[in-house]
Amino acid sequence: MPELPEVETIRRSLSQHILHLSIDEVVLRWPGAVEGYEGKSFEETVKGLKIQSIERRGKYLLFTLEKGWSFIAHMRMTGRLVYHANSQEPEKHTHVVLKLSSGEIHFTDTRKFGRLQLVRTEGRLRQPSLARLGPEPLEEGFSPEELGRRLAPRKLAIKAALLDQALVAGVGNIYADEALFRAGIAPERSANTLTPEEVEKLYTAICEVLQEGIAANGTSFRDYQDANGEKGAFQKELKVYGRGGEACRCCGETLERIRLGGRSTVFCPRCQK
DNA sequence: ATCAGCCCCTGCTAGC
DNA sequence: TGCTAGCAGGGGCTGA
C-alpha cells in the first residue's frame, strides 16, 4: 500500500532515470488505467513530450510534461511504476507502458485501483482530489497547533481521522496505526477528545514514522516496490501493523485487531489509552 | 458539514 | 484435492 514514504521513494527512484527524457510511445494495455483527457487520446497527447519534473503531493505523483500537460499517478493499493533501462515484456497486470527516449516505465497494478490522469499543468492543483488534500505532514504549515485545529471539530475515531486525506495528506493504514502506537493513543478515541499534550505526541509520532519510513525506502508488506524494483525495509520496524494477535513488542500484551473507518486496525490495549 | 458504508478489483488463504 | 467465502484496502460516491 504505497503511502507517503513509498510514493516519495518511487519519486526519488524514478527521478534518477527519467527526467528530461521524452515519451516516444505509449502502449495502453488496459484503457481503464488512464483518465481525464479530452479530445485526443492519452497516447496521442503525451507522445513526444519531455518529462520535466516529478513531484509528490500526499500519495499522488505529479509528472510535469512539456506543452502545458501533466499527468497525475496514484498507486492506490497495488500499483507500481517501474523503470527498465531496456525494453521488457509487460507483466500480466501491466496496464500502461511509456516508452522513453531511453528505457521505459511500466505501470503495473494487480487490483486495477491505480490511475494515471492527464491534466493541464496550470489546472493541476485545482484538480478535485488534489485540491481537497490537507497539509504535507513533513513541510511547513503542519504543526501540533494546526493538527489540533483540524481535529477539534471531528468526532470520528482518531484512526479514521488520520486516514482522511483532507486532514493531513499521505498517511494511510500502516503509518496511522504505527503513529497511534508511538503516541500511546487508542485508535477508537474520538478525534476531538485528544488533549493538547496528546496532539503534540501524535504530531511528533506522525512525522517520525513518515521520516523513518522514507529513510527505509518504504514498507514492503505485500506488493510494494520502487522504480528500480527494490523493496523497502520499514516492515522490519512495524510495531503493530499486521501483528494482530501477536505480543506487543513493548509490554507483551496481545495486540488487538478491530475495524475502524472500514480498515483493519491493530493496537495495544495496554500501551494505547 | 460530517461520517458510515458501499464499491471497485484480484490474489491469497482458511475452511470444508 | 478442489472448491468457495472472506479478506485486504484508497478514495470516490451515496445517503442519512
mmCIF file of C-alpha atoms (C1' of nucleotides) in Angstrom:
data_model
loop_
_atom_site.group_PDB
_atom_site.id
_atom_site.type_symbol
_atom_site.label_atom_id
_atom_site.label_comp_id
_atom_site.label_asym_id
_atom_site.label_seq_id
_atom_site.Cartn_x
_atom_site.Cartn_y
_atom_site.Cartn_z
ATOM 1 C CA MET A 1 0.000 0.000 0.000
ATOM 2 C CA PRO A 2 2.006 2.935 -1.154
ATOM 3 C CA GLU A 3 1.625 5.732 1.387
ATOM 4 C CA LEU A 4 3.682 8.910 1.651
ATOM 5 C CA PRO A 5 7.074 7.221 2.279
ATOM 6 C CA GLU A 6 6.560 4.685 -0.505
ATOM 7 C CA VAL A 7 5.366 7.291 -3.015
ATOM 8 C CA GLU A 8 8.305 9.536 -2.081
ATOM 9 C CA THR A 9 10.661 6.582 -2.613
ATOM 10 C CA ILE A 10 9.125 5.916 -6.031
ATOM 11 C CA ARG A 11 9.508 9.613 -6.869
ATOM 12 C CA ARG A 12 13.189 9.626 -5.916
ATOM 13 C CA SER A 13 13.988 6.383 -7.715
ATOM 14 C CA LEU A 14 12.128 7.408 -10.877
ATOM 15 C CA SER A 15 13.841 10.797 -10.865
ATOM 16 C CA GLN A 16 17.222 9.059 -11.129
ATOM 17 C CA HIS A 17 16.256 7.764 -14.553
ATOM 18 C CA ILE A 18 13.608 9.639 -16.457
ATOM 19 C CA LEU A 19 13.995 13.411 -16.020
ATOM 20 C CA HIS A 20 14.262 15.221 -19.360
ATOM 21 C CA LEU A 21 13.604 12.059 -21.354
ATOM 22 C CA SER A 22 10.787 12.188 -23.879
ATOM 23 C CA ILE A 23 7.827 9.841 -24.107
ATOM 24 C CA ASP A 24 8.189 8.324 -27.556
ATOM 25 C CA GLU A 25 5.344 5.850 -27.446
ATOM 26 C CA VAL A 26 2.508 4.870 -25.128
ATOM 27 C CA VAL A 27 1.180 1.340 -25.033
ATOM 28 C CA LEU A 28 -2.225 1.290 -23.350
ATOM 29 C CA ARG A 29 -2.909 -2.320 -22.491
ATOM 30 C CA TRP A 30 -5.930 -1.555 -20.308
ATOM 31 C CA PRO A 31 -7.623 1.780 -21.137
ATOM 32 C CA GLY A 32 -9.298 1.974 -17.710
ATOM 33 C CA ALA A 33 -5.908 2.825 -16.185
ATOM 34 C CA VAL A 34 -5.920 6.339 -17.686
ATOM 35 C CA GLU A 35 -8.494 9.083 -17.428
ATOM 36 C CA GLY A 36 -9.111 12.798 -17.553
ATOM 37 C CA TYR A 37 -8.116 13.773 -21.079
ATOM 38 C CA GLU A 38 -10.362 15.492 -23.585
ATOM 39 C CA GLY A 39 -10.324 15.125 -27.330
ATOM 40 C CA LYS A 40 -7.185 13.393 -28.443
ATOM 41 C CA SER A 41 -6.278 10.133 -26.799
ATOM 42 C CA PHE A 42 -3.867 9.857 -23.890
ATOM 43 C CA GLU A 43 -1.367 8.211 -26.208
ATOM 44 C CA GLU A 44 -1.508 10.953 -28.837
ATOM 45 C CA THR A 45 -1.411 13.791 -26.295
ATOM 46 C CA VAL A 46 1.711 12.762 -24.398
ATOM 47 C CA LYS A 47 3.636 11.362 -27.356
ATOM 48 C CA GLY A 48 6.873 13.271 -27.959
ATOM 49 C CA LEU A 49 6.686 15.322 -24.737
ATOM 50 C CA LYS A 50 9.621 15.513 -22.338
ATOM 51 C CA ILE A 51 9.230 14.776 -18.635
ATOM 52 C CA GLN A 52 10.353 17.973 -16.901
ATOM 53 C CA SER A 53 9.831 17.164 -13.229
ATOM 54 C CA ILE A 54 8.328 14.661 -10.827
ATOM 55 C CA GLU A 55 6.801 15.941 -7.616
ATOM 56 C CA ARG A 56 4.758 14.344 -4.863
ATOM 57 C CA ARG A 57 1.631 15.624 -3.128
ATOM 58 C CA GLY A 58 0.251 13.276 -0.475
ATOM 59 C CA LYS A 59 0.117 9.877 -2.135
ATOM 60 C CA TYR A 60 -0.046 11.387 -5.624
ATOM 61 C CA LEU A 61 2.845 11.682 -8.070
ATOM 62 C CA LEU A 62 2.791 14.704 -10.371
ATOM 63 C CA PHE A 63 4.640 14.442 -13.674
ATOM 64 C CA THR A 64 5.123 17.759 -15.441
ATOM 65 C CA LEU A 65 5.445 17.369 -19.193
ATOM 66 C CA GLU A 66 6.082 19.922 -21.921
ATOM 67 C CA LYS A 67 3.401 21.991 -23.684
ATOM 68 C CA GLY A 68 1.338 22.539 -20.558
ATOM 69 C CA TRP A 69 0.483 18.923 -19.886
ATOM 70 C CA SER A 70 0.921 16.950 -16.666
ATOM 71 C CA PHE A 71 -0.167 13.603 -15.522
ATOM 72 C CA ILE A 72 -1.044 12.551 -12.012
ATOM 73 C CA ALA A 73 -0.398 8.983 -10.884
ATOM 74 C CA HIS A 74 -1.978 7.252 -7.898
ATOM 75 C CA MET A 75 -0.890 3.711 -6.971
ATOM 76 C CA ARG A 76 -3.802 3.038 -4.616
ATOM 77 C CA MET A 77 -3.192 -0.454 -3.233
ATOM 78 C CA THR A 78 -1.005 -2.473 -5.517
ATOM 79 C CA GLY A 79 0.166 -0.037 -8.190
ATOM 80 C CA ARG A 80 3.828 0.086 -9.227
ATOM 81 C CA LEU A 81 5.810 2.335 -11.539
ATOM 82 C CA VAL A 82 8.992 0.554 -12.541
ATOM 83 C CA TYR A 83 11.746 1.833 -14.821
ATOM 84 C CA HIS A 84 13.504 -0.583 -17.163
ATOM 85 C CA ALA A 85 16.655 0.546 -18.928
ATOM 86 C CA ASN A 86 15.964 -1.953 -21.699
ATOM 87 C CA SER A 87 12.731 -2.963 -23.352
ATOM 88 C CA GLN A 88 10.855 -5.552 -21.279
ATOM 89 C CA GLU A 89 7.940 -7.852 -21.896
ATOM 90 C CA PRO A 90 4.974 -6.437 -19.906
ATOM 91 C CA GLU A 91 3.751 -8.467 -16.944
ATOM 92 C CA LYS A 92 0.227 -9.857 -16.715
ATOM 93 C CA HIS A 93 -1.078 -6.786 -14.886
ATOM 94 C CA THR A 94 0.994 -4.129 -16.654
ATOM 95 C CA HIS A 95 -1.622 -1.673 -17.917
ATOM 96 C CA VAL A 96 0.490 1.132 -19.394
ATOM 97 C CA VAL A 97 3.982 1.152 -20.899
ATOM 98 C CA LEU A 98 5.640 4.527 -21.515
ATOM 99 C CA LYS A 99 8.470 4.018 -23.985
ATOM 100 C CA LEU A 100 11.016 6.768 -23.397
ATOM 101 C CA SER A 101 13.929 8.101 -25.426
ATOM 102 C CA SER A 102 15.960 5.834 -23.131
ATOM 103 C CA GLY A 103 14.281 2.910 -21.392
ATOM 104 C CA GLU A 104 10.653 2.553 -20.434
ATOM 105 C CA ILE A 105 8.255 2.860 -17.492
ATOM 106 C CA HIS A 106 5.762 0.123 -16.709
ATOM 107 C CA PHE A 107 2.630 0.958 -14.745
ATOM 108 C CA THR A 108 1.516 -2.337 -13.210
ATOM 109 C CA ASP A 109 -1.413 -2.798 -10.847
ATOM 110 C CA THR A 110 -2.890 -6.166 -9.914
ATOM 111 C CA ARG A 111 -6.100 -4.813 -8.435
ATOM 112 C CA LYS A 112 -6.679 -2.146 -11.073
ATOM 113 C CA PHE A 113 -7.370 0.590 -8.488
ATOM 114 C CA GLY A 114 -4.481 2.851 -9.531
ATOM 115 C CA ARG A 115 -4.862 5.562 -12.169
ATOM 116 C CA LEU A 116 -2.893 7.848 -14.455
ATOM 117 C CA GLN A 117 -4.783 11.071 -15.022
ATOM 118 C CA LEU A 118 -3.861 13.546 -17.734
ATOM 119 C CA VAL A 119 -4.473 17.218 -16.859
ATOM 120 C CA ARG A 120 -3.346 20.687 -17.932
ATOM 121 C CA THR A 121 -0.351 21.683 -15.804
ATOM 122 C CA GLU A 122 -1.813 25.006 -14.704
ATOM 123 C CA GLY A 123 -5.077 23.391 -13.577
ATOM 124 C CA ARG A 124 -3.408 20.510 -11.831
ATOM 125 C CA LEU A 125 -3.676 21.777 -8.273
ATOM 126 C CA ARG A 126 -7.337 22.616 -8.802
ATOM 127 C CA GLN A 127 -7.982 19.044 -9.796
ATOM 128 C CA PRO A 128 -10.603 17.965 -7.203
ATOM 129 C CA SER A 129 -8.771 15.118 -5.496
ATOM 130 C CA LEU A 130 -5.586 17.210 -5.130
ATOM 131 C CA ALA A 131 -7.443 20.361 -4.137
ATOM 132 C CA ARG A 132 -9.033 18.732 -1.102
ATOM 133 C CA LEU A 133 -5.771 17.380 0.322
ATOM 134 C CA GLY A 134 -4.691 18.585 3.743
ATOM 135 C CA PRO A 135 -1.171 19.844 4.546
ATOM 136 C CA GLU A 136 2.003 17.919 3.769
ATOM 137 C CA PRO A 137 2.985 16.476 7.154
ATOM 138 C CA LEU A 138 6.743 16.952 6.638
ATOM 139 C CA GLU A 139 6.565 20.512 5.375
ATOM 140 C CA GLU A 140 5.975 23.914 6.864
ATOM 141 C CA GLY A 141 2.330 24.519 7.533
ATOM 142 C CA PHE A 142 1.918 21.379 9.573
ATOM 143 C CA SER A 143 2.405 21.774 13.307
ATOM 144 C CA PRO A 144 0.876 20.484 16.549
ATOM 145 C CA GLU A 145 -1.338 23.582 16.616
ATOM 146 C CA GLU A 146 -2.518 23.013 13.053
ATOM 147 C CA LEU A 147 -3.206 19.340 13.734
ATOM 148 C CA GLY A 148 -5.154 20.299 16.880
ATOM 149 C CA ARG A 149 -7.244 22.854 14.957
ATOM 150 C CA ARG A 150 -8.084 20.260 12.330
ATOM 151 C CA LEU A 151 -9.009 17.574 14.873
ATOM 152 C CA ALA A 152 -11.111 19.865 17.083
ATOM 153 C CA PRO A 153 -14.392 19.685 15.102
ATOM 154 C CA ARG A 154 -14.069 15.978 14.310
ATOM 155 C CA LYS A 155 -15.968 13.417 16.340
ATOM 156 C CA LEU A 156 -14.915 10.336 14.409
ATOM 157 C CA ALA A 157 -12.311 7.880 15.686
ATOM 158 C CA ILE A 158 -8.790 9.354 15.598
ATOM 159 C CA LYS A 159 -7.651 6.424 13.423
ATOM 160 C CA ALA A 160 -10.372 7.207 10.838
ATOM 161 C CA ALA A 161 -9.454 10.912 11.021
ATOM 162 C CA LEU A 162 -5.809 10.159 10.183
ATOM 163 C CA LEU A 163 -6.909 8.241 7.084
ATOM 164 C CA ASP A 164 -8.828 11.302 5.858
ATOM 165 C CA GLN A 165 -6.514 12.899 3.298
ATOM 166 C CA ALA A 166 -8.204 16.262 3.887
ATOM 167 C CA LEU A 167 -6.894 16.256 7.457
ATOM 168 C CA VAL A 168 -3.282 15.543 6.580
ATOM 169 C CA ALA A 169 -2.040 14.242 3.233
ATOM 170 C CA GLY A 170 -0.224 10.962 2.752
ATOM 171 C CA VAL A 171 -0.940 8.943 5.912
ATOM 172 C CA GLY A 172 -2.500 5.535 5.210
ATOM 173 C CA ASN A 173 -3.369 2.462 7.208
ATOM 174 C CA ILE A 174 0.172 1.350 8.053
ATOM 175 C CA TYR A 175 1.582 4.681 9.256
ATOM 176 C CA ALA A 176 -1.667 5.641 11.020
ATOM 177 C CA ASP A 177 -1.530 2.518 13.202
ATOM 178 C CA GLU A 178 2.203 2.965 13.841
ATOM 179 C CA ALA A 179 1.850 6.656 14.716
ATOM 180 C CA LEU A 180 -1.007 5.994 17.166
ATOM 181 C CA PHE A 181 1.023 3.254 18.852
ATOM 182 C CA ARG A 182 4.020 5.552 19.227
ATOM 183 C CA ALA A 183 1.852 8.311 20.589
ATOM 184 C CA GLY A 184 0.187 5.905 23.061
ATOM 185 C CA ILE A 185 -3.289 6.852 21.828
ATOM 186 C CA ALA A 186 -6.101 4.312 21.408
ATOM 187 C CA PRO A 187 -7.418 4.308 17.825
ATOM 188 C CA GLU A 188 -11.123 4.411 18.820
ATOM 189 C CA ARG A 189 -10.753 7.703 20.721
ATOM 190 C CA SER A 190 -12.864 10.492 19.257
ATOM 191 C CA ALA A 191 -10.575 12.919 17.434
ATOM 192 C CA ASN A 192 -11.880 15.877 19.436
ATOM 193 C CA THR A 193 -11.073 14.283 22.811
ATOM 194 C CA LEU A 194 -7.301 14.429 22.438
ATOM 195 C CA THR A 195 -5.577 16.720 24.923
ATOM 196 C CA PRO A 196 -3.038 19.261 23.603
ATOM 197 C CA GLU A 197 -0.279 17.038 25.004
ATOM 198 C CA GLU A 198 -1.666 14.045 23.096
ATOM 199 C CA VAL A 199 -1.976 16.081 19.895
ATOM 200 C CA GLU A 200 1.664 17.090 20.271
ATOM 201 C CA LYS A 201 2.714 13.457 20.807
ATOM 202 C CA LEU A 202 0.683 12.397 17.788
ATOM 203 C CA TYR A 203 2.200 15.139 15.662
ATOM 204 C CA THR A 204 5.702 14.020 16.608
ATOM 205 C CA ALA A 205 4.810 10.355 16.034
ATOM 206 C CA ILE A 206 3.380 11.036 12.554
ATOM 207 C CA CYS A 207 6.494 12.955 11.498
ATOM 208 C CA GLU A 208 8.823 10.311 12.918
ATOM 209 C CA VAL A 209 7.169 7.272 11.337
ATOM 210 C CA LEU A 210 6.989 9.007 7.953
ATOM 211 C CA GLN A 211 10.621 10.162 8.102
ATOM 212 C CA GLU A 212 11.811 6.741 9.213
ATOM 213 C CA GLY A 213 9.661 5.172 6.513
ATOM 214 C CA ILE A 214 11.332 7.328 3.857
ATOM 215 C CA ALA A 215 14.778 6.571 5.297
ATOM 216 C CA ALA A 216 13.992 2.828 4.995
ATOM 217 C CA ASN A 217 12.735 3.262 1.398
ATOM 218 C CA GLY A 218 9.211 2.412 2.477
ATOM 219 C CA THR A 219 7.343 -0.621 3.785
ATOM 220 C CA SER A 220 7.107 -3.708 1.582
ATOM 221 C CA PHE A 221 4.293 -5.529 3.328
ATOM 222 C CA ARG A 222 2.885 -7.141 0.205
ATOM 223 C CA ASP A 223 3.402 -5.763 -3.271
ATOM 224 C CA TYR A 224 5.238 -2.508 -2.880
ATOM 225 C CA GLN A 225 8.493 -1.873 -4.732
ATOM 226 C CA ASP A 226 10.175 1.269 -6.027
ATOM 227 C CA ALA A 227 11.014 2.314 -9.589
ATOM 228 C CA ASN A 228 14.114 0.096 -9.534
ATOM 229 C CA GLY A 229 12.094 -2.916 -8.407
ATOM 230 C CA GLU A 230 13.661 -2.700 -4.938
ATOM 231 C CA LYS A 231 11.706 -3.452 -1.773
ATOM 232 C CA GLY A 232 11.611 -1.217 1.292
ATOM 233 C CA ALA A 233 12.798 -2.154 4.781
ATOM 234 C CA PHE A 234 10.376 -0.412 7.137
ATOM 235 C CA GLN A 235 8.293 -3.599 7.568
ATOM 236 C CA LYS A 236 11.061 -4.682 9.973
ATOM 237 C CA GLU A 237 10.255 -1.694 12.171
ATOM 238 C CA LEU A 238 6.496 -2.187 12.352
ATOM 239 C CA LYS A 239 5.275 -2.391 15.956
ATOM 240 C CA VAL A 240 1.573 -3.058 15.391
ATOM 241 C CA TYR A 241 0.522 -3.073 11.715
ATOM 242 C CA GLY A 242 -0.197 -6.631 10.562
ATOM 243 C CA ARG A 243 0.603 -8.023 14.035
ATOM 244 C CA GLY A 244 -2.911 -8.575 15.435
ATOM 245 C CA GLY A 245 -2.938 -11.440 17.976
ATOM 246 C CA GLU A 246 0.840 -11.234 18.487
ATOM 247 C CA ALA A 247 2.601 -9.890 21.567
ATOM 248 C CA CYS A 248 3.223 -6.158 21.957
ATOM 249 C CA ARG A 249 6.947 -5.511 21.495
ATOM 250 C CA CYS A 250 6.752 -3.010 24.312
ATOM 251 C CA CYS A 251 4.709 -4.687 27.099
ATOM 252 C CA GLY A 252 3.968 -8.233 25.899
ATOM 253 C CA GLU A 253 0.185 -7.749 25.885
ATOM 254 C CA THR A 254 -1.684 -9.400 22.989
ATOM 255 C CA LEU A 255 -2.287 -6.858 20.227
ATOM 256 C CA GLU A 256 -5.941 -6.363 19.336
ATOM 257 C CA ARG A 257 -7.334 -6.142 15.838
ATOM 258 C CA ILE A 258 -10.548 -4.229 15.130
ATOM 259 C CA ARG A 259 -12.174 -2.462 12.171
ATOM 260 C CA LEU A 260 -12.254 1.331 12.135
ATOM 261 C CA GLY A 261 -13.133 3.566 9.242
ATOM 262 C CA GLY A 262 -13.550 0.417 7.176
ATOM 263 C CA ARG A 263 -9.910 -0.516 7.729
ATOM 264 C CA SER A 264 -8.305 -3.183 9.831
ATOM 265 C CA THR A 265 -6.671 -1.582 12.834
ATOM 266 C CA VAL A 266 -4.158 -3.113 15.255
ATOM 267 C CA PHE A 267 -3.283 -1.615 18.622
ATOM 268 C CA CYS A 268 -2.017 -2.487 22.088
ATOM 269 C CA PRO A 269 -4.796 -2.194 24.683
ATOM 270 C CA ARG A 270 -2.212 -1.631 27.434
ATOM 271 C CA CYS A 271 0.167 0.854 25.775
ATOM 272 C CA GLN A 272 -2.522 2.894 23.999
ATOM 273 C CA LYS A 273 -5.076 4.807 26.079
ATOM 274 C "C1'" DA B 1 -20.779 19.641 7.107
ATOM 275 C "C1'" DT B 2 -19.829 15.156 8.967
ATOM 276 C "C1'" DC B 3 -19.435 10.399 8.697
ATOM 277 C "C1'" DA B 4 -20.531 5.326 7.984
ATOM 278 C "C1'" DG B 5 -20.862 2.150 4.488
ATOM 279 C "C1'" DC B 6 -20.516 0.502 -0.104
ATOM 280 C "C1'" DC B 7 -17.951 -0.225 -4.394
ATOM 281 C "C1'" DC B 8 -14.183 -1.187 -7.353
ATOM 282 C "C1'" DC B 9 -10.602 -5.489 -8.364
ATOM 283 C "C1'" DT B 10 -7.607 -9.698 -7.941
ATOM 284 C "C1'" DG B 11 -4.910 -12.942 -5.385
ATOM 285 C "C1'" DC B 12 -4.275 -15.285 -1.423
ATOM 286 C "C1'" DT B 13 -5.814 -18.115 2.458
ATOM 287 C "C1'" DA B 14 -8.882 -20.518 5.653
ATOM 288 C "C1'" DG B 15 -12.281 -23.815 5.963
ATOM 289 C "C1'" DC B 16 -14.966 -27.530 4.424
ATOM 290 C "C1'" DT C 1 -7.574 -32.167 -3.909
ATOM 291 C "C1'" DG C 2 -10.680 -28.653 -5.161
ATOM 292 C "C1'" DC C 3 -13.973 -25.608 -4.280
ATOM 293 C "C1'" DT C 4 -15.853 -21.201 -2.227
ATOM 294 C "C1'" DA C 5 -16.191 -17.474 1.015
ATOM 295 C "C1'" DG C 6 -13.781 -13.975 3.165
ATOM 296 C "C1'" DC C 7 -10.320 -10.624 3.401
ATOM 297 C "C1'" DA C 8 -7.008 -6.987 2.031
ATOM 298 C "C1'" DG C 9 -7.671 -1.613 1.142
ATOM 299 C "C1'" DG C 10 -7.570 4.250 -1.053
ATOM 300 C "C1'" DG C 11 -10.606 7.098 -2.392
ATOM 301 C "C1'" DG C 12 -14.964 8.355 -4.682
ATOM 302 C "C1'" DC C 13 -19.564 8.253 -4.012
ATOM 303 C "C1'" DT C 14 -24.191 7.976 -1.674
ATOM 304 C "C1'" DG C 15 -27.406 8.686 1.719
ATOM 305 C "C1'" DA C 16 -28.524 9.540 6.474
#
